[in-house]
Short mmCIF file of C-alpha atoms in Angstrom, two decimals:
data_model
loop_
_atom_site.label_atom_id
_atom_site.label_comp_id
_atom_site.label_asym_id
_atom_site.label_seq_id
_atom_site.Cartn_x
_atom_site.Cartn_y
_atom_site.Cartn_z
CA MET B 1 1.42 39.50 -60.42
CA LYS B 2 0.03 37.94 -57.29
CA LYS B 3 1.65 34.94 -55.67
CA LYS B 4 -0.66 32.10 -54.77
CA PHE B 5 -0.43 30.80 -51.24
CA LYS B 6 0.50 27.14 -51.25
CA ILE B 7 -0.06 24.95 -48.17
CA ASN B 8 2.69 22.45 -47.58
CA ILE B 9 3.45 19.89 -44.84
CA PHE B 10 5.31 22.41 -42.71
CA ASP B 11 2.30 24.75 -42.63
CA ILE B 12 -0.01 21.90 -41.60
CA PHE B 13 2.39 20.91 -38.83
CA ILE B 14 2.45 24.48 -37.46
CA ILE B 15 -1.37 24.69 -37.56
CA LEU B 16 -1.69 21.35 -35.68
CA ILE B 17 0.73 22.49 -32.98
CA PHE B 18 -1.22 25.72 -32.64
CA LEU B 19 -4.52 23.81 -32.27
CA VAL B 20 -3.05 21.47 -29.65
CA LEU B 21 -1.76 24.44 -27.63
CA ILE B 22 -5.20 26.07 -27.74
CA PHE B 23 -6.82 22.80 -26.60
CA LEU B 24 -4.37 22.45 -23.68
CA LEU B 25 -4.86 26.07 -22.69
CA VAL B 26 -8.65 25.73 -22.63
CA ASN B 27 -8.64 22.40 -20.72
CA ARG B 28 -5.71 23.05 -18.36
CA LYS B 29 -7.79 22.84 -15.17
CA ASN B 30 -9.27 19.44 -16.05
CA ILE B 31 -5.92 18.03 -17.09
CA LYS B 32 -4.08 19.41 -14.06
CA SER B 33 -6.59 18.09 -11.52
CA ASN B 34 -6.17 14.46 -12.60
CA ILE B 35 -2.38 14.33 -12.76
CA GLY B 36 -0.61 13.30 -9.54
CA LYS B 37 -3.77 13.13 -7.49
CA GLU B 38 -2.84 11.69 -4.12
CA GLU B 39 -5.21 9.98 -1.74
CA LYS B 40 -4.93 8.13 1.56
CA ARG B 41 -5.63 4.42 1.89
CA THR B 42 -5.54 2.22 4.94
CA VAL B 43 -3.44 -0.93 4.58
CA ILE B 44 -2.08 -3.65 6.81
CA ILE B 45 1.59 -4.32 6.13
CA THR B 46 3.27 -7.55 7.18
CA ALA B 47 7.01 -7.07 7.59
CA GLU B 48 9.75 -9.49 8.63
CA ALA B 49 13.28 -8.74 9.75
CA LYS B 50 16.04 -8.89 7.17
CA ASP B 51 18.84 -8.29 9.66
CA ASP B 52 20.02 -10.61 12.41
CA ILE B 53 18.22 -9.39 15.52
CA THR B 54 18.63 -10.62 19.09
CA ARG B 55 15.69 -11.07 21.41
CA ASP B 56 17.06 -8.40 23.78
CA ALA B 57 17.17 -5.81 20.97
CA ILE B 58 13.41 -5.96 20.42
CA LYS B 59 12.08 -7.04 23.81
CA ASP B 60 10.22 -3.72 24.22
CA LEU B 61 8.65 -3.77 20.75
CA LYS B 62 4.90 -3.98 21.30
CA PRO B 63 1.55 -3.35 19.62
CA GLY B 64 0.60 0.31 19.71
CA ASP B 65 4.10 1.61 18.90
CA LYS B 66 3.94 4.35 16.25
CA LEU B 67 6.23 4.33 13.23
CA PHE B 68 8.85 7.06 13.13
CA ALA B 69 10.53 8.53 10.04
CA GLN B 70 11.75 11.88 8.76
CA GLU B 71 12.06 13.22 12.31
CA THR B 72 8.36 12.77 13.03
CA PHE B 73 5.80 10.09 13.83
CA GLN B 74 4.13 8.59 10.77
CA ASP B 75 0.49 7.61 10.28
CA GLY B 76 1.07 3.95 11.10
CA GLU B 77 1.22 1.79 14.17
CA ILE B 78 2.17 -1.77 15.02
CA ILE B 79 -0.91 -3.89 15.65
CA SER B 80 0.79 -7.25 16.34
CA VAL B 81 4.26 -8.59 17.08
CA ASP B 82 5.08 -12.26 16.52
CA ILE B 83 8.63 -13.15 17.55
CA GLN B 84 9.76 -16.45 16.10
CA ALA B 85 13.10 -18.21 16.30
CA LYS B 86 15.27 -17.60 13.26
CA LYS B 87 15.69 -20.72 11.12
CA ASN B 88 19.10 -21.88 9.92
CA GLU B 89 19.92 -24.63 7.46
CA LEU B 90 22.67 -27.02 8.44
CA VAL B 91 24.28 -29.74 6.33
CA LYS B 92 25.09 -32.96 8.18
CA THR B 93 28.16 -35.01 7.36
CA ASN B 94 26.05 -37.42 5.31
CA GLY B 95 24.81 -34.51 3.12
CA GLU B 96 21.36 -34.26 4.65
CA ILE B 97 20.05 -30.69 5.12
CA VAL B 98 18.22 -29.96 8.33
CA VAL B 99 16.50 -26.78 9.54
CA VAL B 100 17.24 -25.80 13.14
CA ASP B 101 16.23 -22.89 15.35
CA ASP B 102 18.93 -20.29 15.96
CA ALA B 103 19.78 -19.94 19.64
CA GLU B 104 20.80 -16.27 19.42
CA PHE B 105 18.75 -14.53 16.71
CA VAL B 106 14.99 -14.12 16.27
CA ASN B 107 12.71 -13.14 13.39
CA PRO B 108 10.08 -10.60 14.41
CA ILE B 109 7.02 -10.57 12.16
CA LEU B 110 5.08 -7.32 12.51
CA LYS B 111 1.65 -6.33 11.30
CA ILE B 112 1.44 -2.59 10.80
CA LYS B 113 -1.78 -0.68 10.17
CA ALA B 114 -1.00 2.47 8.24
CA ASN B 115 -2.62 5.20 6.20
CA VAL B 116 -0.41 5.33 3.13
CA ASN B 117 -0.20 7.93 0.40
CA TYR B 118 -1.58 6.38 -2.78
CA THR B 119 -0.70 7.91 -6.14
CA GLY B 120 -1.56 5.73 -9.12
CA PRO B 121 0.19 2.39 -8.63
CA TYR B 122 2.58 3.80 -5.99
CA MET B 123 2.04 3.62 -2.22
CA SER B 124 4.36 5.32 0.24
CA LEU B 125 4.68 5.78 3.97
CA GLY B 126 7.24 8.16 5.42
CA GLY B 127 9.06 8.34 2.10
CA GLN B 128 9.30 4.56 1.71
CA GLU B 129 7.67 2.63 -1.09
CA ILE B 130 5.11 0.13 0.18
CA LYS B 131 4.71 -3.08 -1.83
CA ALA B 132 5.38 -6.76 -1.20
CA GLY B 133 8.99 -7.84 -1.65
CA VAL B 134 10.48 -4.39 -1.03
CA ASP B 135 12.82 -3.52 1.84
CA MET B 136 11.36 -1.34 4.58
CA TYR B 137 13.01 0.32 7.53
CA VAL B 138 10.88 -0.51 10.53
CA LYS B 139 11.57 2.33 12.91
CA THR B 140 9.81 3.35 16.09
CA LYS B 141 11.00 5.84 18.68
CA ASP B 142 13.07 3.13 20.44
CA HIS B 143 13.77 0.49 17.75
CA ALA B 144 15.02 0.42 14.18
CA TYR B 145 15.89 -2.42 11.85
CA LEU B 146 15.84 -3.31 8.19
CA GLY B 147 13.00 -5.58 7.18
CA TYR B 148 11.16 -6.55 4.07
CA ILE B 149 7.48 -6.47 3.29
CA THR B 150 5.89 -9.88 2.79
CA ASN B 151 2.26 -8.80 2.41
CA VAL B 152 0.21 -5.64 1.86
CA GLU B 153 -3.53 -5.89 2.42
CA GLU B 154 -5.91 -3.00 1.80
CA VAL B 155 -8.43 -2.48 4.58
CA ASP B 156 -11.95 -1.63 3.50
CA GLU B 157 -12.96 0.91 6.14
CA ASN B 158 -16.67 0.55 5.26
CA ASN B 159 -16.77 -3.14 6.25
CA ARG B 160 -14.70 -2.98 9.44
#
């Protein structure tokens, strides 16, 4: 007596897995080329100081300074430096809040033009994530401080 072959759910599952593996094997080059594709984009980053910085500590910071990270110069340079007095809030005896300039500390606002690595929604420069609201170590050959990014603007190279 011959046994009839019966197809059950388990057999269908094995056949589907086998078909998916064949599909992935045939299309592996197309699938692999689109995953993790990295490209370069030019952006202008506006960064402010997060630390308390004295005027003497950054007196030599100037446009044209290259960013430095991971023991090498990065593909970014400072295009403008705006040094403003740091603002402090004081409460008067009557409860009124006033904003005054700090006599000792300053707030440098830098604009940095950089070619960042762009992978999907993620931008990075020298191993640091680049997006507004994120901390960024601003480091040149002679200066280093912790700042935060207030603005990231993509530069359209075709129109400039």
